[in-house]
Short mmCIF file of C-alpha atoms in Angstrom, two decimals:
data_model
loop_
_atom_site.label_atom_id
_atom_site.label_comp_id
_atom_site.label_asym_id
_atom_site.label_seq_id
_atom_site.Cartn_x
_atom_site.Cartn_y
_atom_site.Cartn_z
CA MET Q 1 0.04 -0.28 0.26
CA ASP Q 2 1.71 3.37 -1.24
CA SER Q 3 2.23 5.56 1.88
CA PRO Q 4 -0.74 8.68 1.93
CA ASP Q 5 2.41 11.50 2.14
CA LYS Q 6 3.81 10.01 -1.40
CA PRO Q 7 3.15 11.58 -4.71
CA GLN Q 8 0.70 9.46 -6.57
CA ILE Q 9 1.12 8.44 -10.02
CA TYR Q 10 -1.31 10.85 -12.68
CA LEU Q 11 -0.77 8.20 -15.35
CA SER Q 12 -0.37 9.67 -19.47
CA THR Q 13 -0.83 7.44 -22.51
CA PRO Q 14 1.71 7.94 -25.63
CA PRO Q 15 0.17 10.71 -28.18
CA VAL Q 16 -0.34 7.86 -30.37
CA LEU Q 17 -1.43 4.77 -29.49
CA GLU Q 18 -2.82 0.99 -31.12
CA PRO Q 19 -6.05 0.17 -28.64
CA GLU Q 20 -6.35 -3.19 -28.32
CA ALA Q 21 -2.74 -3.33 -27.75
CA PHE Q 22 -2.39 -0.49 -24.80
CA CYS Q 23 -5.17 -1.53 -23.20
CA THR Q 24 -3.76 -5.43 -22.81
CA THR Q 25 -0.29 -2.20 -21.76
CA LEU Q 26 -3.01 -0.29 -19.53
CA ALA Q 27 -3.81 -3.47 -17.69
CA ARG Q 28 -0.68 -4.64 -17.37
CA VAL Q 29 1.20 -1.29 -15.50
CA MET Q 30 -2.02 -0.29 -13.17
CA ASP Q 31 -2.55 -4.20 -11.44
CA SER Q 32 1.50 -3.93 -10.79
CA CYS Q 33 1.30 0.39 -8.80
CA GLU Q 34 -1.46 1.85 -7.59
CA ILE Q 35 -3.35 4.81 -10.00
CA ALA Q 36 -4.27 8.17 -8.91
CA CYS Q 37 -5.79 8.68 -12.68
CA VAL Q 38 -5.44 8.34 -16.31
CA ARG Q 39 -5.75 11.09 -19.19
CA LEU Q 40 -6.03 9.99 -22.92
CA ALA Q 41 -3.24 12.68 -24.35
CA LEU Q 42 -3.89 11.90 -27.78
CA THR Q 43 -2.42 14.25 -30.39
CA SER Q 44 -5.74 13.18 -32.98
CA ARG Q 45 -8.02 14.96 -33.77
CA ASP Q 46 -9.69 12.21 -36.22
CA GLU Q 47 -13.09 11.58 -33.54
CA ASP Q 48 -13.76 8.19 -34.17
CA ARG Q 49 -9.75 7.10 -33.67
CA VAL Q 50 -10.21 9.50 -29.98
CA ALA Q 51 -14.07 7.65 -29.64
CA ARG Q 52 -11.68 4.72 -30.28
CA ALA Q 53 -8.90 4.81 -28.01
CA ALA Q 54 -11.71 6.02 -24.84
CA ASP Q 55 -13.76 3.53 -25.16
CA GLY Q 56 -10.67 1.56 -24.87
CA LEU Q 57 -9.04 2.39 -22.39
CA ARG Q 58 -12.89 3.59 -20.04
CA GLU Q 59 -13.38 -0.03 -19.87
CA ILE Q 60 -9.57 -0.39 -18.36
CA THR Q 61 -9.79 2.30 -16.06
CA HIS Q 62 -13.91 1.53 -14.40
CA ALA Q 63 -12.61 -1.43 -14.52
CA ARG Q 64 -9.93 -0.64 -11.35
CA ASP Q 65 -12.14 2.07 -9.55
CA VAL Q 66 -10.01 4.59 -11.38
CA ALA Q 67 -10.37 8.36 -12.66
CA LEU Q 68 -10.04 8.40 -16.90
CA VAL Q 69 -9.61 12.18 -17.80
CA ILE Q 70 -8.51 13.43 -21.98
CA ASP Q 71 -6.93 16.44 -23.43
CA ASP Q 72 -9.21 19.13 -23.42
CA HIS Q 73 -11.99 17.68 -25.62
CA VAL Q 74 -15.02 18.39 -22.89
CA VAL Q 75 -17.78 17.81 -25.17
CA LEU Q 76 -15.84 14.66 -26.21
CA ALA Q 77 -15.49 14.27 -22.02
CA GLU Q 78 -19.47 14.01 -21.74
CA ARG Q 79 -20.30 12.08 -25.16
CA LEU Q 80 -18.08 9.57 -23.75
CA GLY Q 81 -18.82 9.17 -19.94
CA LEU Q 82 -14.95 9.80 -19.65
CA ASP Q 83 -14.44 11.51 -15.35
CA GLY Q 84 -13.79 14.87 -17.28
CA VAL Q 85 -10.98 17.22 -18.50
CA HIS Q 86 -7.76 18.05 -18.82
CA LEU Q 87 -7.10 21.73 -19.96
CA THR Q 88 -3.41 22.30 -21.85
CA ASP Q 89 -4.08 26.49 -22.01
CA ALA Q 90 -3.29 27.09 -18.51
CA ALA Q 91 -6.47 28.81 -17.25
CA ARG Q 92 -8.19 30.02 -19.99
CA SER Q 93 -11.26 27.44 -20.84
CA VAL Q 94 -11.24 26.16 -16.65
CA ARG Q 95 -14.71 27.72 -16.22
CA ALA Q 96 -16.35 26.91 -20.04
CA ALA Q 97 -16.00 23.29 -18.98
CA ARG Q 98 -16.70 23.79 -15.57
CA LYS Q 99 -19.91 25.02 -16.53
CA ALA Q 100 -20.16 22.37 -19.46
CA LEU Q 101 -19.31 19.32 -17.30
CA GLY Q 102 -20.80 20.57 -14.08
CA PRO Q 103 -19.58 20.23 -10.47
CA ASP Q 104 -18.45 16.56 -10.09
CA ALA Q 105 -16.72 16.37 -13.26
CA ILE Q 106 -12.65 16.46 -13.18
CA VAL Q 107 -11.34 19.20 -14.33
CA GLY Q 108 -7.52 20.05 -14.97
CA SER Q 109 -4.98 22.91 -15.81
CA PHE Q 110 -1.71 22.07 -17.46
CA CYS Q 111 0.39 25.31 -16.42
CA ALA Q 112 3.62 25.17 -17.38
CA ALA Q 113 6.26 26.69 -15.54
CA SER Q 114 3.16 30.13 -14.58
CA ARG Q 115 2.60 30.25 -11.13
CA HIS Q 116 0.12 33.16 -12.08
CA ASP Q 117 -1.28 30.60 -14.66
CA GLY Q 118 -1.48 28.40 -12.33
CA LEU Q 119 -3.62 30.89 -9.70
CA THR Q 120 -6.08 31.49 -12.23
CA ALA Q 121 -6.45 28.29 -12.92
CA GLY Q 122 -7.17 27.44 -9.46
CA GLU Q 123 -9.45 30.17 -9.16
CA ALA Q 124 -12.16 29.27 -11.81
CA GLY Q 125 -11.83 26.24 -10.55
CA ALA Q 126 -9.55 23.53 -11.52
CA ASP Q 127 -9.67 20.52 -9.78
CA TYR Q 128 -5.52 20.01 -10.27
CA VAL Q 129 -2.70 21.74 -11.72
CA SER Q 130 0.32 20.02 -13.50
CA PHE Q 131 3.44 22.36 -13.88
CA GLY Q 132 6.03 20.73 -15.88
CA PRO Q 133 8.28 20.04 -17.98
CA VAL Q 134 10.20 19.98 -14.24
CA GLY Q 135 13.49 17.80 -16.47
CA ALA Q 136 14.85 18.04 -19.35
CA THR Q 137 13.49 17.98 -22.82
CA ALA Q 138 13.74 19.47 -26.12
CA LEU Q 139 9.36 19.98 -25.83
CA GLY Q 140 8.68 23.95 -25.73
CA ASP Q 141 11.11 26.92 -25.04
CA GLY Q 142 13.34 25.55 -22.57
CA THR Q 143 11.86 26.90 -19.99
CA ILE Q 144 12.23 24.66 -16.71
CA ALA Q 145 9.26 24.82 -13.36
CA ASP Q 146 12.02 24.31 -10.69
CA ARG Q 147 11.60 23.02 -6.91
CA ASP Q 148 11.25 26.14 -6.26
CA LEU Q 149 7.39 27.32 -7.74
CA PHE Q 150 6.16 23.47 -6.63
CA GLU Q 151 7.61 23.99 -2.92
CA TRP Q 152 5.90 27.40 -3.19
CA TRP Q 153 2.73 26.40 -4.44
CA SER Q 154 2.83 23.26 -1.60
CA GLU Q 155 2.82 25.26 1.20
CA MET Q 156 0.06 28.31 0.52
CA ILE Q 157 -2.29 26.63 -2.35
CA GLU Q 158 -4.70 23.80 -1.36
CA VAL Q 159 -5.31 22.53 -4.75
CA PRO Q 160 -3.10 19.71 -5.21
CA VAL Q 161 -0.18 20.29 -7.88
CA VAL Q 162 1.21 17.51 -10.68
CA ALA Q 163 4.48 17.96 -11.66
CA GLU Q 164 4.90 16.68 -15.31
CA GLY Q 165 7.52 16.31 -18.25
CA GLY Q 166 11.34 14.93 -18.34
CA LEU Q 167 10.45 12.92 -15.30
CA SER Q 168 13.99 10.52 -14.11
CA VAL Q 169 15.35 9.31 -10.69
CA ASP Q 170 16.45 12.25 -9.44
CA VAL Q 171 13.78 14.97 -10.50
CA LEU Q 172 11.25 12.38 -9.03
CA ARG Q 173 13.69 12.22 -5.30
CA ASN Q 174 13.56 15.79 -5.49
CA LEU Q 175 10.08 16.67 -6.52
CA THR Q 176 8.40 14.17 -3.65
CA PRO Q 177 8.48 16.32 -1.44
CA VAL Q 178 6.66 19.35 -2.40
CA THR Q 179 3.73 17.75 -4.75
CA ASP Q 180 0.80 15.81 -5.16
CA PHE Q 181 1.11 13.78 -8.31
CA PHE Q 182 3.15 12.85 -11.37
CA GLY Q 183 2.56 13.24 -14.25
CA ILE Q 184 3.87 10.02 -15.81
CA GLY Q 185 3.97 8.89 -19.72
CA GLU Q 186 6.96 8.52 -22.84
CA GLU Q 187 8.75 7.82 -19.42
CA ILE Q 188 7.39 3.87 -19.20
CA TRP Q 189 5.98 3.69 -22.53
CA SER Q 190 9.20 3.81 -24.29
CA ALA Q 191 10.74 1.49 -22.24
CA ASP Q 192 10.39 -2.01 -23.08
CA ASP Q 193 8.95 -2.92 -20.14
CA PRO Q 194 6.58 0.29 -18.93
CA VAL Q 195 5.73 -2.28 -16.43
CA ALA Q 196 9.21 -2.54 -14.67
CA ALA Q 197 10.15 1.39 -15.15
CA LEU Q 198 7.38 2.39 -13.96
CA ALA Q 199 8.41 0.56 -10.38
CA THR Q 200 11.99 1.85 -10.99
CA LEU Q 201 9.45 4.78 -10.20
CA ARG Q 202 7.68 4.14 -8.13
CA GLN Q 203 10.50 3.51 -5.28
CA ALA Q 204 11.78 6.36 -6.31
CA ILE Q 205 9.55 7.82 -4.32
CA ASP Q 206 8.81 5.52 -1.96
CA GLN Q 207 12.57 5.85 -0.98
CA THR Q 208 12.78 9.75 -0.64
CA GLY Q 209 12.66 10.99 2.68
#
């Protein structure tokens, strides 16, 4: 059983996936470690493809009482019976998403490394805010969400915070005391054995004092 004061695992899917094969892998991963939430993070704008992936993932996640959210697609979240939406435009869509999905849905907001955007998202009704990348990555403009941001947030703000992007064992150890969730995705899906890769990351979290 995970220690209650340790960050929880929040999984993001690969940007491109084959639903049947991925669902088999996801089920193995979820059965190996306690997962707090899964996010469908496809780059595809093909509604049928996204819906097919969502249907497969919903069966896997809901059978394990784990919430499933989707990147940005507020209408699809409602239509497909998902638990909410993860917004990637900082705080701009939070209020509208909350109004569309109602008070019980999960509305999360990715705010890069902006304390201001995080605060605005929280005030607009976000259930959580995510900051990142937190480690070296070629994506974005090179700005890193550093430990000071998470430390300040965890001390001052009640809205839960997610650390994501560029996670490594060292980054996990550094941020474990100051974050609520780790958003893990490509860090395990690019590995030969995602279950073993996640176990290594989970061990780093659990062994951090």
